[in-house]
A tleap script that builds the chain and sets N, CA, C and O, in Angstrom:
source leaprc.protein.ff14SB
mol = sequence {
  NMET THR ARG SER LEU ILE ARG ILE GLY LEU
  LEU PHE ALA GLY ASN ALA ILE GLY LEU LEU
  LEU ALA ALA ILE ILE LEU ASP LYS MET ASP
  VAL ASP GLY PRO SER PHE ILE ILE ALA VAL
  VAL ILE PHE THR VAL LEU THR ALA VAL LEU
  GLU PRO PHE VAL ALA LYS VAL THR GLU GLU
  ARG PRO SER LEU LEU GLN SER ALA SER ALA
  LEU ILE ALA THR PHE LEU ALA LEU VAL ILE
  THR VAL LEU VAL SER ASP GLY LEU LYS ILE
  ASP GLY ALA LEU THR TRP LEU LEU ALA THR
  VAL LEU VAL TRP LEU PHE THR MET ILE ALA
  GLY VAL LEU LEU VAL LYS PHE VAL MET LYS
  ASP ALA ALA SER THR CASN
}
set mol.1.N position { 120.607 92.044 114.581 }
set mol.1.CA position { 121.203 92.671 113.417 }
set mol.1.C position { 121.860 91.630 112.517 }
set mol.1.O position { 121.648 91.632 111.304 }
set mol.2.N position { 122.659 90.739 113.109 }
set mol.2.CA position { 123.332 89.700 112.337 }
set mol.2.C position { 122.319 88.791 111.669 }
set mol.2.O position { 122.484 88.423 110.506 }
set mol.3.N position { 121.272 88.427 112.396 }
set mol.3.CA position { 120.229 87.555 111.846 }
set mol.3.C position { 119.541 88.223 110.652 }
set mol.3.O position { 119.236 87.557 109.662 }
set mol.4.N position { 119.296 89.535 110.739 }
set mol.4.CA position { 118.670 90.276 109.633 }
set mol.4.C position { 119.573 90.296 108.413 }
set mol.4.O position { 119.102 90.129 107.288 }
set mol.5.N position { 120.859 90.498 108.623 }
set mol.5.CA position { 121.807 90.489 107.508 }
set mol.5.C position { 121.880 89.118 106.849 }
set mol.5.O position { 121.986 89.016 105.627 }
set mol.6.N position { 121.825 88.075 107.652 }
set mol.6.CA position { 121.826 86.714 107.112 }
set mol.6.C position { 120.568 86.490 106.281 }
set mol.6.O position { 120.636 85.930 105.187 }
set mol.7.N position { 119.420 86.927 106.798 }
set mol.7.CA position { 118.162 86.779 106.053 }
set mol.7.C position { 118.212 87.525 104.724 }
set mol.7.O position { 117.774 86.996 103.702 }
set mol.8.N position { 118.741 88.743 104.726 }
set mol.8.CA position { 118.855 89.530 103.492 }
set mol.8.C position { 119.795 88.828 102.510 }
set mol.8.O position { 119.500 88.736 101.319 }
set mol.9.N position { 120.912 88.340 103.011 }
set mol.9.CA position { 121.863 87.618 102.163 }
set mol.9.C position { 121.254 86.362 101.564 }
set mol.9.O position { 121.469 86.064 100.389 }
set mol.10.N position { 120.495 85.622 102.364 }
set mol.10.CA position { 119.847 84.407 101.869 }
set mol.10.C position { 118.770 84.741 100.843 }
set mol.10.O position { 118.619 84.035 99.846 }
set mol.11.N position { 118.027 85.806 101.083 }
set mol.11.CA position { 117.003 86.240 100.137 }
set mol.11.C position { 117.642 86.637 98.805 }
set mol.11.O position { 117.157 86.265 97.737 }
set mol.12.N position { 118.737 87.398 98.884 }
set mol.12.CA position { 119.471 87.798 97.686 }
set mol.12.C position { 119.990 86.574 96.931 }
set mol.12.O position { 119.819 86.475 95.716 }
set mol.13.N position { 120.616 85.654 97.638 }
set mol.13.CA position { 121.172 84.450 97.007 }
set mol.13.C position { 120.064 83.597 96.391 }
set mol.13.O position { 120.211 83.109 95.270 }
set mol.14.N position { 118.969 83.415 97.106 }
set mol.14.CA position { 117.843 82.637 96.576 }
set mol.14.C position { 117.266 83.260 95.321 }
set mol.14.O position { 116.960 82.559 94.356 }
set mol.15.N position { 117.118 84.586 95.332 }
set mol.15.CA position { 116.602 85.275 94.141 }
set mol.15.C position { 117.568 85.161 92.972 }
set mol.15.O position { 117.141 84.949 91.837 }
set mol.16.N position { 118.856 85.296 93.233 }
set mol.16.CA position { 119.859 85.167 92.164 }
set mol.16.C position { 119.801 83.769 91.553 }
set mol.16.O position { 119.842 83.616 90.332 }
set mol.17.N position { 119.708 82.770 92.394 }
set mol.17.CA position { 119.631 81.382 91.909 }
set mol.17.C position { 118.354 81.179 91.099 }
set mol.17.O position { 118.388 80.583 90.023 }
set mol.18.N position { 117.226 81.675 91.614 }
set mol.18.CA position { 115.957 81.534 90.907 }
set mol.18.C position { 115.975 82.198 89.544 }
set mol.18.O position { 115.524 81.610 88.561 }
set mol.19.N position { 116.489 83.409 89.474 }
set mol.19.CA position { 116.565 84.130 88.198 }
set mol.19.C position { 117.524 83.447 87.221 }
set mol.19.O position { 117.221 83.323 86.034 }
set mol.20.N position { 118.675 83.008 87.719 }
set mol.20.CA position { 119.656 82.336 86.845 }
set mol.20.C position { 119.111 81.023 86.278 }
set mol.20.O position { 119.241 80.761 85.082 }
set mol.21.N position { 118.503 80.201 87.134 }
set mol.21.CA position { 117.975 78.923 86.656 }
set mol.21.C position { 116.862 79.127 85.642 }
set mol.21.O position { 116.798 78.417 84.638 }
set mol.22.N position { 115.988 80.088 85.895 }
set mol.22.CA position { 114.920 80.375 84.933 }
set mol.22.C position { 115.514 80.843 83.604 }
set mol.22.O position { 115.042 80.441 82.540 }
set mol.23.N position { 116.546 81.690 83.657 }
set mol.23.CA position { 117.191 82.182 82.431 }
set mol.23.C position { 117.888 81.054 81.674 }
set mol.23.O position { 117.938 81.070 80.444 }
set mol.24.N position { 118.422 80.085 82.396 }
set mol.24.CA position { 119.067 78.938 81.743 }
set mol.24.C position { 118.027 78.096 81.009 }
set mol.24.O position { 118.286 77.613 79.907 }
set mol.25.N position { 116.870 77.920 81.605 }
set mol.25.CA position { 115.819 77.074 81.028 }
set mol.25.C position { 115.078 77.771 79.883 }
set mol.25.O position { 114.754 77.137 78.878 }
set mol.26.N position { 114.813 79.060 80.029 }
set mol.26.CA position { 113.985 79.775 79.059 }
set mol.26.C position { 114.852 80.504 78.026 }
set mol.26.O position { 115.688 81.335 78.381 }
set mol.27.N position { 114.645 80.186 76.758 }
set mol.27.CA position { 115.421 80.795 75.672 }
set mol.27.C position { 115.203 82.296 75.566 }
set mol.27.O position { 116.128 83.030 75.216 }
set mol.28.N position { 114.003 82.760 75.861 }
set mol.28.CA position { 113.689 84.178 75.679 }
set mol.28.C position { 113.809 84.981 76.972 }
set mol.28.O position { 113.228 86.058 77.108 }
set mol.29.N position { 114.569 84.439 77.913 }
set mol.29.CA position { 114.879 85.169 79.148 }
set mol.29.C position { 116.392 85.229 79.260 }
set mol.29.O position { 117.068 84.200 79.264 }
set mol.30.N position { 116.916 86.440 79.349 }
set mol.30.CA position { 118.368 86.614 79.381 }
set mol.30.C position { 118.791 87.431 80.592 }
set mol.30.O position { 118.084 88.335 81.037 }
set mol.31.N position { 119.958 87.088 81.109 }
set mol.31.CA position { 120.578 87.886 82.170 }
set mol.31.C position { 121.911 88.391 81.633 }
set mol.31.O position { 122.577 87.713 80.849 }
set mol.32.N position { 122.290 89.589 82.065 }
set mol.32.CA position { 123.523 90.210 81.597 }
set mol.32.C position { 124.473 90.372 82.767 }
set mol.32.O position { 124.169 91.088 83.721 }
set mol.33.N position { 125.613 89.718 82.703 }
set mol.33.CA position { 126.667 89.708 83.712 }
set mol.33.C position { 126.638 90.754 84.805 }
set mol.33.O position { 125.916 90.590 85.789 }
set mol.34.N position { 127.411 91.836 84.662 }
set mol.34.CA position { 127.511 92.831 85.739 }
set mol.34.C position { 126.170 93.484 86.078 }
set mol.34.O position { 125.888 93.766 87.242 }
set mol.35.N position { 125.353 93.721 85.062 }
set mol.35.CA position { 124.049 94.336 85.305 }
set mol.35.C position { 123.108 93.385 86.035 }
set mol.35.O position { 122.134 93.817 86.651 }
set mol.36.N position { 123.402 92.097 85.962 }
set mol.36.CA position { 122.555 91.104 86.622 }
set mol.36.C position { 122.535 91.305 88.137 }
set mol.36.O position { 121.496 91.136 88.775 }
set mol.37.N position { 123.672 91.663 88.704 }
set mol.37.CA position { 123.735 91.883 90.152 }
set mol.37.C position { 122.807 93.031 90.551 }
set mol.37.O position { 122.107 92.953 91.561 }
set mol.38.N position { 122.811 94.082 89.760 }
set mol.38.CA position { 121.904 95.200 90.027 }
set mol.38.C position { 120.459 94.743 89.875 }
set mol.38.O position { 119.599 95.115 90.673 }
set mol.39.N position { 120.192 93.935 88.850 }
set mol.39.CA position { 118.840 93.413 88.640 }
set mol.39.C position { 118.392 92.561 89.830 }
set mol.39.O position { 117.236 92.639 90.246 }
set mol.40.N position { 119.300 91.751 90.377 }
set mol.40.CA position { 118.953 90.919 91.538 }
set mol.40.C position { 118.661 91.800 92.754 }
set mol.40.O position { 117.729 91.525 93.509 }
set mol.41.N position { 119.447 92.847 92.944 }
set mol.41.CA position { 119.192 93.770 94.060 }
set mol.41.C position { 117.812 94.404 93.904 }
set mol.41.O position { 117.030 94.448 94.853 }
set mol.42.N position { 117.523 94.891 92.704 }
set mol.42.CA position { 116.218 95.514 92.444 }
set mol.42.C position { 115.104 94.498 92.671 }
set mol.42.O position { 114.119 94.797 93.347 }
set mol.43.N position { 115.253 93.304 92.112 }
set mol.43.CA position { 114.242 92.259 92.252 }
set mol.43.C position { 114.042 91.881 93.719 }
set mol.43.O position { 112.909 91.690 94.160 }
set mol.44.N position { 115.125 91.772 94.469 }
set mol.44.CA position { 115.048 91.404 95.886 }
set mol.44.C position { 114.306 92.464 96.686 }
set mol.44.O position { 113.437 92.137 97.494 }
set mol.45.N position { 114.639 93.720 96.468 }
set mol.45.CA position { 113.953 94.809 97.179 }
set mol.45.C position { 112.472 94.823 96.804 }
set mol.45.O position { 111.607 94.949 97.671 }
set mol.46.N position { 112.187 94.694 95.511 }
set mol.46.CA position { 110.792 94.716 95.066 }
set mol.46.C position { 109.994 93.552 95.648 }
set mol.46.O position { 108.859 93.736 96.088 }
set mol.47.N position { 110.577 92.368 95.653 }
set mol.47.CA position { 109.849 91.217 96.206 }
set mol.47.C position { 109.594 91.403 97.689 }
set mol.47.O position { 108.511 91.088 98.182 }
set mol.48.N position { 110.583 91.910 98.399 }
set mol.48.CA position { 110.414 92.127 99.843 }
set mol.48.C position { 109.315 93.149 100.127 }
set mol.48.O position { 108.611 93.040 101.131 }
set mol.49.N position { 109.167 94.129 99.257 }
set mol.49.CA position { 108.133 95.154 99.442 }
set mol.49.C position { 106.781 94.685 98.911 }
set mol.49.O position { 105.749 94.895 99.548 }
set mol.50.N position { 106.793 94.045 97.736 }
set mol.50.CA position { 105.539 93.691 97.078 }
set mol.50.C position { 104.815 92.508 97.717 }
set mol.50.O position { 103.586 92.510 97.780 }
set mol.51.N position { 105.542 91.501 98.190 }
set mol.51.CA position { 104.870 90.317 98.740 }
set mol.51.C position { 103.922 90.651 99.881 }
set mol.51.O position { 102.767 90.226 99.837 }
set mol.52.N position { 104.350 91.395 100.905 }
set mol.52.CA position { 103.394 91.729 101.971 }
set mol.52.C position { 102.238 92.611 101.467 }
set mol.52.O position { 101.101 92.466 101.917 }
set mol.53.N position { 102.537 93.518 100.537 }
set mol.53.CA position { 101.510 94.395 99.986 }
set mol.53.C position { 100.466 93.579 99.220 }
set mol.53.O position { 99.266 93.743 99.443 }
set mol.54.N position { 100.913 92.708 98.327 }
set mol.54.CA position { 99.994 91.883 97.540 }
set mol.54.C position { 99.216 90.944 98.461 }
set mol.54.O position { 98.019 90.739 98.263 }
set mol.55.N position { 99.879 90.378 99.458 }
set mol.55.CA position { 99.191 89.497 100.409 }
set mol.55.C position { 98.088 90.265 101.141 }
set mol.55.O position { 97.000 89.730 101.355 }
set mol.56.N position { 98.358 91.498 101.521 }
set mol.56.CA position { 97.367 92.319 102.221 }
set mol.56.C position { 96.189 92.647 101.302 }
set mol.56.O position { 95.034 92.575 101.722 }
set mol.57.N position { 96.481 93.003 100.058 }
set mol.57.CA position { 95.425 93.352 99.101 }
set mol.57.C position { 94.535 92.142 98.804 }
set mol.57.O position { 93.320 92.284 98.669 }
set mol.58.N position { 95.131 90.963 98.703 }
set mol.58.CA position { 94.359 89.761 98.370 }
set mol.58.C position { 93.768 89.076 99.602 }
set mol.58.O position { 93.087 88.058 99.481 }
set mol.59.N position { 94.024 89.625 100.768 }
set mol.59.CA position { 93.565 89.020 102.020 }
set mol.59.C position { 92.052 88.807 102.054 }
set mol.59.O position { 91.573 87.789 102.554 }
set mol.60.N position { 91.315 89.761 101.525 }
set mol.60.CA position { 89.857 89.685 101.574 }
set mol.60.C position { 89.264 89.144 100.274 }
set mol.60.O position { 88.059 89.258 100.051 }
set mol.61.N position { 90.079 88.572 99.437 }
set mol.61.CA position { 89.640 88.032 98.151 }
set mol.61.C position { 89.491 86.516 98.255 }
set mol.61.O position { 89.829 85.916 99.275 }
set mol.62.N position { 88.982 85.910 97.190 }
set mol.62.CA position { 88.849 84.449 97.183 }
set mol.62.C position { 90.194 83.764 97.443 }
set mol.62.O position { 91.253 84.322 97.155 }
set mol.63.N position { 90.134 82.580 97.977 }
set mol.63.CA position { 91.346 81.873 98.393 }
set mol.63.C position { 92.314 81.609 97.241 }
set mol.63.O position { 93.524 81.573 97.464 }
set mol.64.N position { 91.822 81.426 96.023 }
set mol.64.CA position { 92.716 81.197 94.892 }
set mol.64.C position { 93.613 82.405 94.659 }
set mol.64.O position { 94.819 82.261 94.460 }
set mol.65.N position { 93.027 83.586 94.685 }
set mol.65.CA position { 93.805 84.817 94.509 }
set mol.65.C position { 94.779 84.998 95.666 }
set mol.65.O position { 95.923 85.411 95.473 }
set mol.66.N position { 94.311 84.683 96.868 }
set mol.66.CA position { 95.161 84.789 98.055 }
set mol.66.C position { 96.348 83.826 97.938 }
set mol.66.O position { 97.474 84.178 98.291 }
set mol.67.N position { 96.093 82.617 97.444 }
set mol.67.CA position { 97.161 81.622 97.289 }
set mol.67.C position { 98.172 82.047 96.237 }
set mol.67.O position { 99.342 81.671 96.304 }
set mol.68.N position { 97.727 82.823 95.276 }
set mol.68.CA position { 98.604 83.245 94.185 }
set mol.68.C position { 99.346 84.537 94.494 }
set mol.68.O position { 100.034 85.064 93.620 }
set mol.69.N position { 99.229 85.059 95.700 }
set mol.69.CA position { 99.832 86.359 96.005 }
set mol.69.C position { 101.347 86.367 95.805 }
set mol.69.O position { 101.890 87.373 95.348 }
set mol.70.N position { 102.034 85.294 96.126 }
set mol.70.CA position { 103.486 85.238 95.921 }
set mol.70.C position { 103.823 85.236 94.434 }
set mol.70.O position { 104.806 85.854 94.023 }
set mol.71.N position { 103.022 84.552 93.628 }
set mol.71.CA position { 103.241 84.557 92.178 }
set mol.71.C position { 102.968 85.940 91.592 }
set mol.71.O position { 103.692 86.402 90.711 }
set mol.72.N position { 101.922 86.592 92.085 }
set mol.72.CA position { 101.608 87.940 91.614 }
set mol.72.C position { 102.748 88.895 91.962 }
set mol.72.O position { 103.160 89.705 91.131 }
set mol.73.N position { 103.249 88.800 93.175 }
set mol.73.CA position { 104.362 89.651 93.600 }
set mol.73.C position { 105.607 89.366 92.764 }
set mol.73.O position { 106.328 90.293 92.393 }
set mol.74.N position { 105.864 88.100 92.468 }
set mol.74.CA position { 107.012 87.735 91.634 }
set mol.74.C position { 106.865 88.335 90.241 }
set mol.74.O position { 107.819 88.890 89.697 }
set mol.75.N position { 105.667 88.225 89.662 }
set mol.75.CA position { 105.425 88.795 88.333 }
set mol.75.C position { 105.643 90.307 88.336 }
set mol.75.O position { 106.331 90.837 87.463 }
set mol.76.N position { 105.063 90.997 89.308 }
set mol.76.CA position { 105.221 92.454 89.393 }
set mol.76.C position { 106.687 92.845 89.565 }
set mol.76.O position { 107.158 93.802 88.951 }
set mol.77.N position { 107.406 92.097 90.408 }
set mol.77.CA position { 108.833 92.384 90.617 }
set mol.77.C position { 109.625 92.152 89.331 }
set mol.77.O position { 110.545 92.911 89.025 }
set mol.78.N position { 109.272 91.106 88.575 }
set mol.78.CA position { 109.948 90.864 87.289 }
set mol.78.C position { 109.676 92.010 86.311 }
set mol.78.O position { 110.595 92.501 85.656 }
set mol.79.N position { 108.420 92.431 86.215 }
set mol.79.CA position { 108.057 93.509 85.289 }
set mol.79.C position { 108.848 94.778 85.607 }
set mol.79.O position { 109.452 95.379 84.719 }
set mol.80.N position { 108.841 95.174 86.864 }
set mol.80.CA position { 109.525 96.408 87.249 }
set mol.80.C position { 111.035 96.268 87.063 }
set mol.80.O position { 111.693 97.206 86.612 }
set mol.81.N position { 111.585 95.108 87.407 }
set mol.81.CA position { 113.027 94.890 87.253 }
set mol.81.C position { 113.437 94.985 85.782 }
set mol.81.O position { 114.449 95.605 85.457 }
set mol.82.N position { 112.654 94.375 84.901 }
set mol.82.CA position { 112.956 94.448 83.467 }
set mol.82.C position { 112.877 95.893 82.973 }
set mol.82.O position { 113.678 96.313 82.138 }
set mol.83.N position { 111.911 96.649 83.492 }
set mol.83.CA position { 111.739 98.034 83.051 }
set mol.83.C position { 112.868 98.957 83.515 }
set mol.83.O position { 113.258 99.863 82.778 }
set mol.84.N position { 113.393 98.746 84.704 }
set mol.84.CA position { 114.376 99.690 85.258 }
set mol.84.C position { 115.815 99.180 85.220 }
set mol.84.O position { 116.731 99.891 85.633 }
set mol.85.N position { 116.024 97.961 84.731 }
set mol.85.CA position { 117.370 97.382 84.765 }
set mol.85.C position { 117.759 96.863 83.394 }
set mol.85.O position { 116.905 96.460 82.604 }
set mol.86.N position { 119.050 96.874 83.120 }
set mol.86.CA position { 119.574 96.281 81.887 }
set mol.86.C position { 120.019 94.835 82.111 }
set mol.86.O position { 120.450 94.166 81.171 }
set mol.87.N position { 119.918 94.355 83.340 }
set mol.87.CA position { 120.446 93.039 83.675 }
set mol.87.C position { 119.504 91.884 83.437 }
set mol.87.O position { 119.894 90.728 83.600 }
set mol.88.N position { 118.260 92.170 83.050 }
set mol.88.CA position { 117.270 91.112 82.878 }
set mol.88.C position { 116.367 91.468 81.709 }
set mol.88.O position { 115.852 92.583 81.628 }
set mol.89.N position { 116.179 90.509 80.798 }
set mol.89.CA position { 115.303 90.710 79.650 }
set mol.89.C position { 114.406 89.493 79.497 }
set mol.89.O position { 114.861 88.354 79.608 }
set mol.90.N position { 113.116 89.746 79.238 }
set mol.90.CA position { 112.146 88.667 79.039 }
set mol.90.C position { 111.291 89.045 77.831 }
set mol.90.O position { 110.755 90.152 77.768 }
set mol.91.N position { 111.163 88.121 76.867 }
set mol.91.CA position { 110.377 88.365 75.654 }
set mol.91.C position { 109.292 87.309 75.494 }
set mol.91.O position { 109.550 86.116 75.654 }
set mol.92.N position { 108.083 87.746 75.178 }
set mol.92.CA position { 106.985 86.834 74.877 }
set mol.92.C position { 106.111 86.522 76.081 }
set mol.92.O position { 106.595 86.356 77.200 }
set mol.93.N position { 104.811 86.447 75.821 }
set mol.93.CA position { 103.834 86.212 76.898 }
set mol.93.C position { 104.063 84.869 77.598 }
set mol.93.O position { 104.007 84.792 78.825 }
set mol.94.N position { 104.316 83.828 76.833 }
set mol.94.CA position { 104.554 82.518 77.441 }
set mol.94.C position { 105.814 82.535 78.296 }
set mol.94.O position { 105.847 81.934 79.370 }
set mol.95.N position { 106.845 83.217 77.826 }
set mol.95.CA position { 108.086 83.323 78.599 }
set mol.95.C position { 107.834 84.079 79.896 }
set mol.95.O position { 108.369 83.704 80.940 }
set mol.96.N position { 107.026 85.138 79.851 }
set mol.96.CA position { 106.683 85.878 81.075 }
set mol.96.C position { 105.971 84.968 82.062 }
set mol.96.O position { 106.279 84.980 83.253 }
set mol.97.N position { 105.026 84.185 81.576 }
set mol.97.CA position { 104.290 83.271 82.460 }
set mol.97.C position { 105.219 82.223 83.060 }
set mol.97.O position { 105.221 82.002 84.271 }
set mol.98.N position { 106.008 81.580 82.205 }
set mol.98.CA position { 106.940 80.553 82.679 }
set mol.98.C position { 108.015 81.143 83.591 }
set mol.98.O position { 108.385 80.532 84.593 }
set mol.99.N position { 108.512 82.324 83.248 }
set mol.99.CA position { 109.530 82.965 84.085 }
set mol.99.C position { 108.979 83.246 85.474 }
set mol.99.O position { 109.667 83.030 86.472 }
set mol.100.N position { 107.743 83.725 85.546 }
set mol.100.CA position { 107.127 84.002 86.846 }
set mol.100.C position { 107.067 82.735 87.697 }
set mol.100.O position { 107.467 82.742 88.861 }
set mol.101.N position { 106.571 81.661 87.116 }
set mol.101.CA position { 106.429 80.402 87.861 }
set mol.101.C position { 107.792 79.829 88.228 }
set mol.101.O position { 108.001 79.412 89.367 }
set mol.102.N position { 108.723 79.805 87.272 }
set mol.102.CA position { 110.040 79.218 87.535 }
set mol.102.C position { 110.842 80.027 88.550 }
set mol.102.O position { 111.460 79.458 89.450 }
set mol.103.N position { 110.834 81.338 88.409 }
set mol.103.CA position { 111.581 82.170 89.363 }
set mol.103.C position { 110.988 81.984 90.754 }
set mol.103.O position { 111.729 81.823 91.724 }
set mol.104.N position { 109.668 82.003 90.863 }
set mol.104.CA position { 109.014 81.789 92.160 }
set mol.104.C position { 109.397 80.426 92.734 }
set mol.104.O position { 109.777 80.328 93.901 }
set mol.105.N position { 109.299 79.370 91.915 }
set mol.105.CA position { 109.592 78.013 92.370 }
set mol.105.C position { 111.063 77.844 92.764 }
set mol.105.O position { 111.364 77.345 93.848 }
set mol.106.N position { 111.970 78.258 91.884 }
set mol.106.CA position { 113.397 78.095 92.164 }
set mol.106.C position { 113.844 78.953 93.348 }
set mol.106.O position { 114.687 78.535 94.141 }
set mol.107.N position { 113.279 80.144 93.460 }
set mol.107.CA position { 113.628 81.009 94.589 }
set mol.107.C position { 113.164 80.381 95.898 }
set mol.107.O position { 113.880 80.408 96.899 }
set mol.108.N position { 111.957 79.813 95.882 }
set mol.108.CA position { 111.432 79.172 97.083 }
set mol.108.C position { 112.295 77.964 97.476 }
set mol.108.O position { 112.657 77.810 98.643 }
set mol.109.N position { 112.618 77.120 96.506 }
set mol.109.CA position { 113.440 75.935 96.785 }
set mol.109.C position { 114.833 76.347 97.260 }
set mol.109.O position { 115.339 75.817 98.250 }
set mol.110.N position { 115.450 77.294 96.549 }
set mol.110.CA position { 116.788 77.756 96.940 }
set mol.110.C position { 116.753 78.362 98.332 }
set mol.110.O position { 117.660 78.135 99.133 }
set mol.111.N position { 115.711 79.132 98.624 }
set mol.111.CA position { 115.587 79.737 99.952 }
set mol.111.C position { 115.520 78.702 101.051 }
set mol.111.O position { 116.187 78.836 102.077 }
set mol.112.N position { 114.718 77.666 100.844 }
set mol.112.CA position { 114.587 76.599 101.848 }
set mol.112.C position { 115.917 75.881 102.037 }
set mol.112.O position { 116.352 75.643 103.164 }
set mol.113.N position { 116.559 75.537 100.916 }
set mol.113.CA position { 117.835 74.815 101.012 }
set mol.113.C position { 118.935 75.673 101.623 }
set mol.113.O position { 119.729 75.186 102.429 }
set mol.114.N position { 118.986 76.942 101.246 }
set mol.114.CA position { 120.004 77.835 101.802 }
set mol.114.C position { 119.805 78.027 103.298 }
set mol.114.O position { 120.772 77.994 104.059 }
set mol.115.N position { 118.572 78.226 103.726 }
set mol.115.CA position { 118.295 78.387 105.159 }
set mol.115.C position { 118.698 77.117 105.903 }
set mol.115.O position { 119.329 77.181 106.958 }
set mol.116.N position { 118.332 75.973 105.352 }
set mol.116.CA position { 118.673 74.702 106.001 }
set mol.116.C position { 120.191 74.537 106.108 }
set mol.116.O position { 120.706 74.135 107.152 }
set mol.117.N position { 120.902 74.850 105.023 }
set mol.117.CA position { 122.348 74.715 105.013 }
set mol.117.C position { 123.012 75.713 105.968 }
set mol.117.O position { 123.883 75.340 106.753 }
set mol.118.N position { 122.602 76.968 105.899 }
set mol.118.CA position { 123.229 78.006 106.722 }
set mol.118.C position { 122.917 77.781 108.202 }
set mol.118.O position { 123.799 77.921 109.050 }
set mol.119.N position { 121.683 77.439 108.513 }
set mol.119.CA position { 121.322 77.210 109.913 }
set mol.119.C position { 122.017 75.971 110.469 }
set mol.119.O position { 122.420 75.951 111.632 }
set mol.120.N position { 122.158 74.931 109.633 }
set mol.120.CA position { 122.873 73.728 110.043 }
set mol.120.C position { 124.337 74.081 110.313 }
set mol.120.O position { 124.925 73.639 111.300 }
set mol.121.N position { 124.905 74.879 109.422 }
set mol.121.CA position { 126.286 75.315 109.546 }
set mol.121.C position { 126.479 76.162 110.820 }
set mol.121.O position { 127.452 75.992 111.555 }
set mol.122.N position { 125.532 77.071 111.055 }
set mol.122.CA position { 125.610 77.939 112.230 }
set mol.122.C position { 125.469 77.123 113.506 }
set mol.122.O position { 126.151 77.396 114.494 }
set mol.123.N position { 124.599 76.134 113.497 }
set mol.123.CA position { 124.390 75.306 114.688 }
set mol.123.C position { 125.612 74.441 114.984 }
set mol.123.O position { 125.929 74.187 116.147 }
set mol.124.N position { 126.302 73.986 113.929 }
set mol.124.CA position { 127.470 73.128 114.149 }
set mol.124.C position { 128.686 73.930 114.638 }
set mol.124.O position { 129.597 73.351 115.230 }
set mol.125.N position { 128.717 75.245 114.404 }
set mol.125.CA position { 129.836 76.058 114.884 }
set mol.125.C position { 129.651 76.492 116.321 }
set mol.125.O position { 130.601 76.951 116.955 }
set mol.126.N position { 128.450 76.356 116.844 }
set mol.126.CA position { 128.200 76.739 118.247 }
set mol.126.C position { 128.418 75.613 119.196 }
set mol.126.O position { 128.248 75.781 120.404 }
savepdb mol mol.pdb
quit
C-alpha cells in the first residue's frame, strides 16, 4: 500500500514538473494556479489509464507506432485535460506537437530522477 502511494505521488509530481516546464518554454501553453492542480490530477489519471490502453492497441502494429505509444497517450491526455479543465490551455498545432513531446520528455526525466532520489532517501533511512 505504501509503495503504491509513493508511486502515485511520484507520478503526480513528475507530471506536474513536466507540464510546468513545458508551459515555461512554450508561449502558447499556459497553466492556471489553483486549477493547475486539478489539471495535473486529471492528466495523471488519464495517462495512467491511456498508456496501457494505447500500448495494447499498438501492440500488433508496426514498431514505429508501438514506440510512439507513450507520446500518443501523452497527446490524448493533454487533449482531454484541456477540454475538461481550466488549469491548462494550449493554442496552435505546433504548440500541441511541442507540448506533447516536451511534457512526455520532462515527465520521463522527472520520474526517473524522483524515483532515484526517493529510493536513495528510503534506502538511507533503513
